[in-house]
PDB file of C-alpha atoms in Angstrom:
ATOM      1  CA  MET A 878      -4.347  18.427   5.703  1.00 90.00           C
ATOM      2  CA  PRO A 879      -3.640  14.607   4.033  1.00 97.00           C
ATOM      3  CA  LYS A 880      -1.743  15.108   0.647  1.00 97.00           C
ATOM      4  CA  LEU A 881      -1.961  12.972  -2.351  1.00 98.00           C
ATOM      5  CA  ALA A 882       0.256  10.851  -4.092  1.00 98.00           C
ATOM      6  CA  VAL A 883      -0.346   8.588  -7.060  1.00 97.00           C
ATOM      7  CA  PHE A 884       0.496   4.847  -7.703  1.00 96.00           C
ATOM      8  CA  PRO A 885       1.417   3.747 -11.149  1.00 95.00           C
ATOM      9  CA  LYS A 886      -1.018   0.463 -10.726  1.00 90.00           C
ATOM     10  CA  ALA A 887      -1.992  -0.004 -14.750  1.00 90.00           C
ATOM     11  CA  PHE A 888       1.772   0.185 -15.114  1.00 94.00           C
ATOM     12  CA  MET A 889       3.107  -2.785 -12.899  1.00 91.00           C
ATOM     13  CA  GLN A 890       4.074  -5.063 -15.877  1.00 92.00           C
ATOM     14  CA  ALA A 891       5.594  -2.246 -17.838  1.00 96.00           C
ATOM     15  CA  LEU A 892       7.696  -0.929 -15.588  1.00 97.00           C
ATOM     16  CA  CYS A 893       8.287  -3.948 -13.141  1.00 94.00           C
ATOM     17  CA  LYS A 894       8.410  -7.382 -15.650  1.00 93.00           C
ATOM     18  CA  ASP A 895       8.556  -6.409 -19.677  1.00 95.00           C
ATOM     19  CA  GLY A 896      10.242  -2.892 -19.530  1.00 96.00           C
ATOM     20  CA  THR A 897       8.136  -1.804 -21.967  1.00 97.00           C
ATOM     21  CA  MET A 898       8.124   1.706 -19.960  1.00 97.00           C
ATOM     22  CA  LYS A 899      10.622   3.745 -18.518  1.00 98.00           C
ATOM     23  CA  VAL A 900      10.261   5.344 -14.976  1.00 98.00           C
ATOM     24  CA  SER A 901      11.270   9.005 -16.648  1.00 98.00           C
ATOM     25  CA  GLU A 902       8.192   8.177 -18.748  1.00 97.00           C
ATOM     26  CA  TRP A 903       5.652   7.511 -15.466  1.00 97.00           C
ATOM     27  CA  ILE A 904       7.025  10.439 -13.532  1.00 98.00           C
ATOM     28  CA  GLN A 905       5.889  12.952 -16.816  1.00 97.00           C
ATOM     29  CA  LEU A 906       2.603  11.077 -16.927  1.00 96.00           C
ATOM     30  CA  ALA A 907       2.141  11.770 -13.418  1.00 96.00           C
ATOM     31  CA  ASN A 908       3.414  15.316 -13.391  1.00 96.00           C
ATOM     32  CA  ASN A 909       0.116  16.103 -14.724  1.00 94.00           C
ATOM     33  CA  LEU A 910      -2.103  15.314 -12.519  1.00 96.00           C
ATOM     34  CA  ASP A 911      -2.661  17.676  -9.339  1.00 96.00           C
ATOM     35  CA  VAL A 912      -1.085  15.671  -6.466  1.00 97.00           C
ATOM     36  CA  HIS A 913       1.508  16.419  -4.757  1.00 97.00           C
ATOM     37  CA  GLY A 914       3.543  13.308  -4.836  1.00 98.00           C
ATOM     38  CA  LEU A 915       4.575   9.717  -6.725  1.00 98.00           C
ATOM     39  CA  GLU A 916       4.238   6.598  -4.728  1.00 98.00           C
ATOM     40  CA  TRP A 917       7.224   4.982  -5.712  1.00 98.00           C
ATOM     41  CA  TYR A 918       7.867   0.791  -6.381  1.00 97.00           C
ATOM     42  CA  ALA A 919      10.612  -1.040  -5.320  1.00 96.00           C
ATOM     43  CA  GLY A 920      10.157  -3.674  -8.252  1.00 94.00           C
ATOM     44  CA  PHE A 921      10.774  -0.943 -10.895  1.00 97.00           C
ATOM     45  CA  LEU A 922      13.101  -2.389 -12.366  1.00 98.00           C
ATOM     46  CA  GLU A 923      15.258   0.630 -12.912  1.00 98.00           C
ATOM     47  CA  MET A 924      15.577   1.088  -9.177  1.00 98.00           C
ATOM     48  CA  GLU A 925      18.022  -2.284  -9.485  1.00 97.00           C
ATOM     49  CA  ASN A 926      20.890  -0.180 -10.221  1.00 97.00           C
ATOM     50  CA  LYS A 927      21.428   2.162  -7.200  1.00 98.00           C
ATOM     51  CA  ALA A 928      23.143   5.019  -8.695  1.00 98.00           C
ATOM     52  CA  ASN A 929      19.679   5.613 -10.173  1.00 98.00           C
ATOM     53  CA  TRP A 930      17.912   6.040  -7.086  1.00 98.00           C
ATOM     54  CA  PRO A 931      19.126   9.782  -6.234  1.00 98.00           C
ATOM     55  CA  LEU A 932      18.759  10.331 -10.127  1.00 98.00           C
ATOM     56  CA  PHE A 933      14.641   9.393  -9.921  1.00 98.00           C
ATOM     57  CA  ARG A 934      14.197  11.601  -6.777  1.00 98.00           C
ATOM     58  CA  LYS A 935      15.847  14.649  -8.564  1.00 98.00           C
ATOM     59  CA  GLN A 936      13.447  14.251 -11.476  1.00 98.00           C
ATOM     60  CA  VAL A 937      10.484  14.226  -9.389  1.00 98.00           C
ATOM     61  CA  GLU A 938      11.709  17.171  -7.264  1.00 98.00           C
ATOM     62  CA  ASP A 939      12.168  19.106 -10.817  1.00 98.00           C
ATOM     63  CA  CYS A 940       8.143  18.492 -11.216  1.00 97.00           C
ATOM     64  CA  LYS A 941       7.447  20.190  -7.049  1.00 97.00           C
ATOM     65  CA  LYS A 942       6.690  16.407  -6.168  1.00 98.00           C
ATOM     66  CA  SER A 943       7.473  14.579  -4.193  1.00 98.00           C
ATOM     67  CA  ILE A 944       8.409  10.741  -3.289  1.00 98.00           C
ATOM     68  CA  PRO A 945       6.796   9.860   0.544  1.00 98.00           C
ATOM     69  CA  MET A 946       6.236   5.943   0.275  1.00 98.00           C
ATOM     70  CA  LEU A 947       7.792   3.057  -0.909  1.00 98.00           C
ATOM     71  CA  CYS A 948       5.607   0.499  -1.935  1.00 96.00           C
ATOM     72  CA  CYS A 949       7.757  -3.052  -1.021  1.00 95.00           C
ATOM     73  CA  SER A 950       6.444  -7.036  -0.004  1.00 95.00           C
ATOM     74  CA  PRO A 951       8.619  -8.530   2.533  1.00 97.00           C
ATOM     75  CA  ASP A 952       7.545 -12.090   3.153  1.00 97.00           C
ATOM     76  CA  PHE A 953       7.959 -12.699   6.616  1.00 98.00           C
ATOM     77  CA  THR A 954       6.231 -15.724   7.440  1.00 98.00           C
ATOM     78  CA  HIS A 955       8.212 -18.508   5.479  1.00 96.00           C
ATOM     79  CA  PRO A 956       9.104 -21.060   8.049  1.00 94.00           C
ATOM     80  CA  ASP A 957      12.813 -20.930   6.955  1.00 96.00           C
ATOM     81  CA  ALA A 958      15.139 -18.879   9.018  1.00 98.00           C
ATOM     82  CA  SER A 959      17.773 -18.091   6.322  1.00 98.00           C
ATOM     83  CA  PHE A 960      14.592 -16.913   4.099  1.00 98.00           C
ATOM     84  CA  ARG A 961      12.985 -15.201   6.492  1.00 98.00           C
ATOM     85  CA  GLN A 962      16.904 -13.458   7.205  1.00 98.00           C
ATOM     86  CA  LYS A 963      17.226 -12.893   3.196  1.00 98.00           C
ATOM     87  CA  GLU A 964      13.601 -10.922   2.941  1.00 98.00           C
ATOM     88  CA  ILE A 965      15.044  -8.308   6.380  1.00 98.00           C
ATOM     89  CA  GLN A 966      18.124  -7.772   4.218  1.00 98.00           C
ATOM     90  CA  LYS A 967      15.922  -7.086   1.497  1.00 98.00           C
ATOM     91  CA  GLN A 968      13.862  -5.121   3.768  1.00 98.00           C
ATOM     92  CA  LEU A 969      16.986  -3.092   5.413  1.00 98.00           C
ATOM     93  CA  ASN A 970      17.627  -2.276   1.651  1.00 98.00           C
ATOM     94  CA  TRP A 971      13.932  -0.630   0.817  1.00 98.00           C
ATOM     95  CA  ILE A 972      14.308   1.507   4.216  1.00 98.00           C
ATOM     96  CA  GLU A 973      17.973   2.912   2.521  1.00 98.00           C
ATOM     97  CA  MET A 974      15.695   2.951  -0.765  1.00 98.00           C
ATOM     98  CA  THR A 975      13.178   5.364   0.929  1.00 98.00           C
ATOM     99  CA  HIS A 976      15.868   7.357   2.822  1.00 98.00           C
ATOM    100  CA  VAL A 977      17.979   8.179  -0.582  1.00 98.00           C
ATOM    101  CA  LEU A 978      14.462   8.739  -2.252  1.00 98.00           C
ATOM    102  CA  GLY A 979      13.318  11.425   0.282  1.00 98.00           C
ATOM    103  CA  GLY A 980      11.000   9.517   1.116  1.00 98.00           C
ATOM    104  CA  SER A 981       9.128   9.154   4.978  1.00 98.00           C
ATOM    105  CA  TYR A 982       6.782   6.298   4.804  1.00 98.00           C
ATOM    106  CA  CYS A 983       8.464   2.001   4.089  1.00 98.00           C
ATOM    107  CA  ARG A 984       5.838  -0.202   3.630  1.00 98.00           C
ATOM    108  CA  VAL A 985       6.167  -3.668   5.163  1.00 98.00           C
ATOM    109  CA  LEU A 986       3.534  -7.043   5.418  1.00 98.00           C
ATOM    110  CA  SER A 987       3.085  -9.639   7.385  1.00 98.00           C
ATOM    111  CA  GLY A 988       4.213 -12.558   4.513  1.00 97.00           C
ATOM    112  CA  GLN A 989       2.246 -14.997   2.469  1.00 96.00           C
ATOM    113  CA  ARG A 990      -0.488 -16.843   4.513  1.00 95.00           C
ATOM    114  CA  ARG A 991       0.943 -20.874   3.407  1.00 94.00           C
ATOM    115  CA  PRO A 992      -0.714 -23.666   4.439  1.00 91.00           C
ATOM    116  CA  ASP A 993      -0.030 -25.380   7.580  1.00 90.00           C
ATOM    117  CA  LEU A 994       0.875 -21.982   9.065  1.00 95.00           C
ATOM    118  CA  SER A 995      -0.686 -21.284  13.163  1.00 97.00           C
ATOM    119  CA  ILE A 996      -1.956 -17.719  13.442  1.00 97.00           C
ATOM    120  CA  GLU A 997       0.075 -17.950  16.655  1.00 98.00           C
ATOM    121  CA  GLN A 998       3.114 -19.189  14.675  1.00 98.00           C
ATOM    122  CA  GLY A 999       2.645 -16.316  11.573  1.00 98.00           C
ATOM    123  CA  VAL A1000       1.940 -13.427  13.865  1.00 98.00           C
ATOM    124  CA  ASP A1001       5.663 -14.213  15.541  1.00 98.00           C
ATOM    125  CA  LEU A1002       7.535 -14.332  12.862  1.00 98.00           C
ATOM    126  CA  ALA A1003       5.996 -11.590  10.937  1.00 98.00           C
ATOM    127  CA  ALA A1004       6.674  -9.470  14.770  1.00 98.00           C
ATOM    128  CA  GLU A1005       9.927 -10.267  14.737  1.00 98.00           C
ATOM    129  CA  CYS A1006      11.549  -9.502  11.358  1.00 98.00           C
ATOM    130  CA  ILE A1007       9.552  -6.399  11.641  1.00 98.00           C
ATOM    131  CA  GLU A1008      11.700  -5.331  14.853  1.00 98.00           C
ATOM    132  CA  THR A1009      14.596  -6.240  13.790  1.00 98.00           C
ATOM    133  CA  CYS A1010      13.865  -3.575  10.832  1.00 98.00           C
ATOM    134  CA  LEU A1011      12.960  -1.354  12.994  1.00 98.00           C
ATOM    135  CA  PRO A1012      16.172   0.264  14.635  1.00 98.00           C
ATOM    136  CA  LYS A1013      17.331   0.986  10.810  1.00 98.00           C
ATOM    137  CA  ALA A1014      14.142   2.845  10.340  1.00 98.00           C
ATOM    138  CA  GLU A1015      14.161   5.172  13.155  1.00 98.00           C
ATOM    139  CA  LYS A1016      17.801   5.570  12.330  1.00 98.00           C
ATOM    140  CA  LEU A1017      16.625   6.803   8.423  1.00 98.00           C
ATOM    141  CA  GLY A1018      13.459   8.766  10.025  1.00 98.00           C
ATOM    142  CA  VAL A1019      11.515   5.878   7.826  1.00 98.00           C
ATOM    143  CA  THR A1020       8.211   4.775   9.433  1.00 98.00           C
ATOM    144  CA  LEU A1021       7.224   1.355   8.516  1.00 98.00           C
ATOM    145  CA  ILE A1022       3.605   1.478   7.620  1.00 98.00           C
ATOM    146  CA  LEU A1023       2.120  -2.536   7.648  1.00 98.00           C
ATOM    147  CA  GLU A1024      -0.477  -1.987   5.000  1.00 97.00           C
ATOM    148  CA  ASN A1025      -3.987  -4.081   5.611  1.00 97.00           C
ATOM    149  CA  HIS A1026      -3.122  -6.236   2.470  1.00 93.00           C
ATOM    150  CA  TYR A1027      -4.343  -9.298   0.164  1.00 87.00           C
ATOM    151  CA  LYS A1028      -1.718 -10.442  -2.267  1.00 84.00           C
ATOM    152  CA  ASP A1029       1.612  -8.402  -3.745  1.00 80.00           C
ATOM    153  CA  ASP A1030       1.021  -8.473  -7.673  1.00 71.00           C
ATOM    154  CA  PHE A1031       4.227 -11.201  -7.677  1.00 74.00           C
ATOM    155  CA  TRP A1032       2.732 -13.668  -4.958  1.00 84.00           C
ATOM    156  CA  GLU A1033       1.400 -17.110  -4.662  1.00 87.00           C
ATOM    157  CA  TYR A1034      -0.429 -17.312  -1.489  1.00 90.00           C
ATOM    158  CA  PRO A1035      -2.808 -14.173  -0.333  1.00 90.00           C
ATOM    159  CA  GLU A1036      -1.288 -11.906   2.473  1.00 95.00           C
ATOM    160  CA  PHE A1037      -1.273 -14.139   5.961  1.00 97.00           C
ATOM    161  CA  ALA A1038      -2.744 -10.980   7.949  1.00 97.00           C
ATOM    162  CA  GLN A1039      -5.499 -10.668   5.742  1.00 94.00           C
ATOM    163  CA  GLN A1040      -8.019 -10.694   8.182  1.00 95.00           C
ATOM    164  CA  MET A1041      -8.855  -8.358  10.021  1.00 97.00           C
ATOM    165  CA  ASP A1042      -8.919  -9.505  13.748  1.00 97.00           C
ATOM    166  CA  VAL A1043      -4.908 -11.428  12.359  1.00 98.00           C
ATOM    167  CA  PHE A1044      -4.146  -7.981  11.161  1.00 98.00           C
ATOM    168  CA  CYS A1045      -4.944  -6.149  14.698  1.00 98.00           C
ATOM    169  CA  THR A1046      -3.333  -8.963  16.320  1.00 98.00           C
ATOM    170  CA  LEU A1047      -0.201  -7.722  14.409  1.00 98.00           C
ATOM    171  CA  VAL A1048      -0.603  -4.003  14.674  1.00 98.00           C
ATOM    172  CA  ASP A1049      -0.870  -4.196  18.346  1.00 98.00           C
ATOM    173  CA  LYS A1050       2.110  -6.620  19.460  1.00 98.00           C
ATOM    174  CA  ILE A1051       4.428  -4.091  17.434  1.00 98.00           C
ATOM    175  CA  ASP A1052       4.174  -0.765  19.717  1.00 97.00           C
ATOM    176  CA  HIS A1053       6.656   1.926  17.981  1.00 98.00           C
ATOM    177  CA  PRO A1054       6.742   5.360  16.949  1.00 98.00           C
ATOM    178  CA  TYR A1055       8.650   4.337  13.800  1.00 98.00           C
ATOM    179  CA  PHE A1056       5.608   1.853  12.936  1.00 98.00           C
ATOM    180  CA  GLY A1057       2.117   2.382  11.905  1.00 98.00           C
ATOM    181  CA  VAL A1058      -0.766   0.974   9.714  1.00 98.00           C
ATOM    182  CA  ASN A1059      -1.413   2.091   5.737  1.00 98.00           C
ATOM    183  CA  TYR A1060      -4.968   1.512   5.545  1.00 98.00           C
ATOM    184  CA  ASP A1061      -6.623   0.619   2.199  1.00 95.00           C
ATOM    185  CA  PRO A1062     -10.409   0.091   2.332  1.00 95.00           C
ATOM    186  CA  SER A1063     -10.734  -2.075  -0.677  1.00 90.00           C
ATOM    187  CA  ASN A1064      -8.301  -5.128   0.551  1.00 89.00           C
ATOM    188  CA  THR A1065     -11.007  -5.523   3.192  1.00 90.00           C
ATOM    189  CA  TYR A1066     -13.749  -6.210   1.117  1.00 86.00           C
ATOM    190  CA  LEU A1067     -11.358  -9.363  -0.218  1.00 81.00           C
ATOM    191  CA  ALA A1068     -10.948 -10.627   3.327  1.00 84.00           C
ATOM    192  CA  GLY A1069     -14.876 -10.341   2.826  1.00 83.00           C
ATOM    193  CA  GLU A1070     -14.996  -7.756   5.814  1.00 91.00           C
ATOM    194  CA  ASP A1071     -16.332  -4.155   6.596  1.00 93.00           C
ATOM    195  CA  PRO A1072     -13.979  -2.092   5.458  1.00 96.00           C
ATOM    196  CA  LEU A1073     -15.255   1.059   8.191  1.00 97.00           C
ATOM    197  CA  GLU A1074     -15.032  -1.792  11.093  1.00 98.00           C
ATOM    198  CA  LEU A1075     -11.128  -2.641  10.076  1.00 98.00           C
ATOM    199  CA  LEU A1076     -11.102   1.783  10.116  1.00 98.00           C
ATOM    200  CA  TYR A1077     -12.572   2.003  13.611  1.00 98.00           C
ATOM    201  CA  GLN A1078      -9.919  -0.545  14.831  1.00 98.00           C
ATOM    202  CA  VAL A1079      -7.110   0.835  13.593  1.00 98.00           C
ATOM    203  CA  SER A1080      -7.896   4.367  12.785  1.00 98.00           C
ATOM    204  CA  ASP A1081      -4.977   5.689  15.907  1.00 98.00           C
ATOM    205  CA  ARG A1082      -2.624   4.061  14.180  1.00 98.00           C
ATOM    206  CA  VAL A1083      -3.025   4.703  10.422  1.00 98.00           C
ATOM    207  CA  VAL A1084      -0.406   6.834   9.199  1.00 98.00           C
ATOM    208  CA  THR A1085      -0.992   6.306   5.081  1.00 98.00           C
ATOM    209  CA  MET A1086      -4.010   5.194   3.035  1.00 98.00           C
ATOM    210  CA  HIS A1087      -4.456   3.610  -0.369  1.00 96.00           C
ATOM    211  CA  ALA A1088      -7.349   5.318  -2.033  1.00 95.00           C
ATOM    212  CA  SER A1089      -8.698   2.418  -4.003  1.00 88.00           C
ATOM    213  CA  ASP A1090     -12.115   1.269  -4.834  1.00 83.00           C
ATOM    214  CA  ARG A1091     -13.743  -2.075  -6.192  1.00 70.00           C
ATOM    215  CA  TYR A1092     -16.075  -3.885  -7.846  1.00 65.00           C
ATOM    216  CA  LEU A1093     -17.725  -7.270  -8.190  1.00 64.00           C
ATOM    217  CA  ILE A1094     -17.481  -8.141 -11.851  1.00 62.00           C
ATOM    218  CA  GLU A1095     -20.108 -11.118 -11.685  1.00 59.00           C
ATOM    219  CA  GLY A1096     -21.912 -12.591  -8.234  1.00 61.00           C
ATOM    220  CA  THR A1097     -21.325 -11.337  -4.518  1.00 60.00           C
ATOM    221  CA  LEU A1098     -18.922 -10.630  -1.968  1.00 58.00           C
ATOM    222  CA  GLU A1099     -19.638 -14.157  -0.061  1.00 61.00           C
ATOM    223  CA  ASP A1100     -18.991 -15.487  -3.609  1.00 61.00           C
ATOM    224  CA  LEU A1101     -15.785 -13.626  -3.548  1.00 57.00           C
ATOM    225  CA  ARG A1102     -15.318 -14.638   0.265  1.00 58.00           C
ATOM    226  CA  LYS A1103     -15.380 -18.446  -0.905  1.00 58.00           C
ATOM    227  CA  GLU A1104     -13.891 -18.140  -3.881  1.00 55.00           C
ATOM    228  CA  GLU A1105     -10.831 -16.096  -2.632  1.00 54.00           C
ATOM    229  CA  ASN A1106     -10.010 -18.411   0.957  1.00 51.00           C
ATOM    230  CA  ASP A1107      -6.680 -19.855   0.645  1.00 48.00           C
ATOM    231  CA  SER A1108      -6.429 -19.087  -3.483  1.00 49.00           C
ATOM    232  CA  VAL A1109      -3.422 -19.692  -5.570  1.00 47.00           C
ATOM    233  CA  GLY A1110      -3.490 -16.537  -7.458  1.00 46.00           C
ATOM    234  CA  TYR A1111      -5.238 -12.878  -7.845  1.00 46.00           C
ATOM    235  CA  ALA A1112      -8.727 -12.628  -7.172  1.00 53.00           C
ATOM    236  CA  LYS A1113     -11.089 -13.026 -10.943  1.00 58.00           C
ATOM    237  CA  ARG A1114     -14.596 -11.138  -9.271  1.00 54.00           C
ATOM    238  CA  LEU A1115     -13.357  -8.357  -8.337  1.00 57.00           C
ATOM    239  CA  ARG A1116     -11.756  -5.081 -10.300  1.00 60.00           C
ATOM    240  CA  HIS A1117     -10.129  -1.669  -9.329  1.00 61.00           C
ATOM    241  CA  GLY A1118     -12.121   1.092 -10.659  1.00 70.00           C
ATOM    242  CA  GLU A1119     -12.608   4.541 -10.609  1.00 85.00           C
ATOM    243  CA  ILE A1120     -12.761   6.424  -6.825  1.00 91.00           C
ATOM    244  CA  GLY A1121     -15.877   7.168  -5.811  1.00 89.00           C
ATOM    245  CA  GLN A1122     -18.250   4.479  -8.069  1.00 86.00           C
ATOM    246  CA  GLY A1123     -17.172   1.656  -6.134  1.00 85.00           C
ATOM    247  CA  LEU A1124     -18.116   0.188  -3.082  1.00 87.00           C
ATOM    248  CA  ASN A1125     -16.055   2.208  -0.985  1.00 93.00           C
ATOM    249  CA  ASP A1126     -18.093   4.472   1.298  1.00 95.00           C
ATOM    250  CA  TYR A1127     -15.244   7.521   1.425  1.00 96.00           C
ATOM    251  CA  ASP A1128     -17.730  10.375   3.207  1.00 97.00           C
ATOM    252  CA  ALA A1129     -17.214   8.078   5.954  1.00 98.00           C
ATOM    253  CA  ILE A1130     -13.891   6.944   5.901  1.00 98.00           C
ATOM    254  CA  PHE A1131     -13.039  10.661   5.841  1.00 98.00           C
ATOM    255  CA  THR A1132     -15.345  11.331   8.741  1.00 98.00           C
ATOM    256  CA  GLU A1133     -13.222   9.104  10.834  1.00 98.00           C
ATOM    257  CA  LEU A1134      -9.549  10.131   9.833  1.00 98.00           C
ATOM    258  CA  LYS A1135     -10.536  14.208  10.237  1.00 97.00           C
ATOM    259  CA  ARG A1136     -11.427  12.525  13.900  1.00 98.00           C
ATOM    260  CA  VAL A1137      -8.327  11.102  14.854  1.00 98.00           C
ATOM    261  CA  GLY A1138      -6.573  14.235  13.425  1.00 97.00           C
ATOM    262  CA  PHE A1139      -4.913  12.029  10.330  1.00 98.00           C
ATOM    263  CA  ASP A1140      -3.011  14.594   7.607  1.00 96.00           C
ATOM    264  CA  GLY A1141      -0.545  11.896   6.370  1.00 97.00           C
ATOM    265  CA  TRP A1142      -0.285  10.963   2.504  1.00 98.00           C
ATOM    266  CA  ILE A1143      -2.717   9.324   0.885  1.00 98.00           C
ATOM    267  CA  SER A1144      -1.610   7.549  -2.584  1.00 98.00           C
ATOM    268  CA  ILE A1145      -4.424   6.381  -5.594  1.00 95.00           C
ATOM    269  CA  GLU A1146      -4.263   3.320  -6.589  1.00 89.00           C
ATOM    270  CA  ASP A1147      -6.310   3.566  -9.743  1.00 82.00           C
ATOM    271  CA  GLY A1148      -6.036   4.568 -13.215  1.00 74.00           C
ATOM    272  CA  VAL A1149      -6.072   0.521 -14.665  1.00 80.00           C
ATOM    273  CA  ASP A1150      -8.559   1.832 -17.287  1.00 80.00           C
ATOM    274  CA  GLY A1151      -6.737   4.540 -18.337  1.00 86.00           C
ATOM    275  CA  MET A1152      -4.744   8.312 -17.118  1.00 91.00           C
ATOM    276  CA  GLU A1153      -8.263   9.820 -17.669  1.00 92.00           C
ATOM    277  CA  GLN A1154      -9.788   7.436 -15.097  1.00 91.00           C
ATOM    278  CA  LEU A1155      -7.159   8.236 -12.601  1.00 93.00           C
ATOM    279  CA  GLU A1156      -7.455  12.079 -13.241  1.00 95.00           C
ATOM    280  CA  ARG A1157     -10.919  11.730 -11.991  1.00 94.00           C
ATOM    281  CA  SER A1158      -9.996   9.656  -9.191  1.00 94.00           C
ATOM    282  CA  VAL A1159      -7.508  12.506  -8.211  1.00 96.00           C
ATOM    283  CA  LEU A1160     -10.146  14.809  -8.846  1.00 96.00           C
ATOM    284  CA  PHE A1161     -12.815  13.444  -6.714  1.00 96.00           C
ATOM    285  CA  LEU A1162     -10.291  12.775  -3.922  1.00 96.00           C
ATOM    286  CA  ARG A1163      -9.110  16.589  -3.774  1.00 96.00           C
ATOM    287  CA  LYS A1164     -13.382  17.611  -3.448  1.00 96.00           C
ATOM    288  CA  LYS A1165     -13.257  15.384  -0.720  1.00 96.00           C
ATOM    289  CA  ILE A1166     -10.139  16.685   1.504  1.00 96.00           C
ATOM    290  CA  LYS A1167     -11.357  20.233   0.772  1.00 96.00           C
ATOM    291  CA  GLN A1168     -14.823  19.191   2.110  1.00 97.00           C
ATOM    292  CA  TYR A1169     -13.690  17.702   5.228  1.00 96.00           C
ATOM    293  CA  TRP A1170     -10.769  19.730   5.607  1.00 96.00           C
ATOM    294  CA  PRO A1171     -12.278  22.871   4.399  1.00 92.00           C
ATOM    295  CA  GLU A1172      -9.670  24.993   7.315  1.00 85.00           C
ATOM    296  CA  PHE A1173      -6.621  24.035   4.442  1.00 75.00           C
ATOM    297  CA  ASN A1174      -8.435  24.994   1.467  1.00 65.00           C
TER     298      ASN A1174
END
């Protein structure tokens, strides 16, 4: 049966940039939620001190929860080899971080979709970098999860493998027992594509999921596609919203995940309008899990 985790989407600036929230404060907020774990972010300011890693693990485990997943954003598509090597070293450090935190899944990305980067070149660069990281991941029992991503909060350009065909090409290029997909249905809309179509193509490789929902502030998905293609900055028309109230068809998503025997972690990216919203999203997903995996309830 899938297990639920939460991600501090509403508090990224406070935890990663200005330090106005401490990680221990987020742990206590999340402790009030009916979830099994907390998805971690490598960019929390307090994670710069390696001595904090086991301390945070203990704080979470004292709340009878775990840290199953680490969210990080390697940039493997830079044309300069020395830059990519630094990103590989970052990823190796994040794999170790995941292990110390007690996690089993560490995110990888392709990198930024820079101008003049061909699809073939980008796929080759990203695959080579990810494959370089896999031996350490396997040694520490950590699965690298490639997300169909839009853009890291602090990136300039969108994800190189944002488009479905590019993402699937990259996934197909890497065949390893410690490599899988972190599926995010909402990000597919930012590519102007159908999240269910993507899921049907990669469902047998999905090991974790980001549960989110999006809604359009104005205009249409076609407007969004035109506006966001090769844009600098973050999407303006699309906003995170309460899960179950946006564009995603969670009945269709869970039907397919159940069909392929999915039993991994589902991490909730929500709460941008407050903890009460996050609580409602948790309740929605718990009901859906009970509906589609009744044998475990």
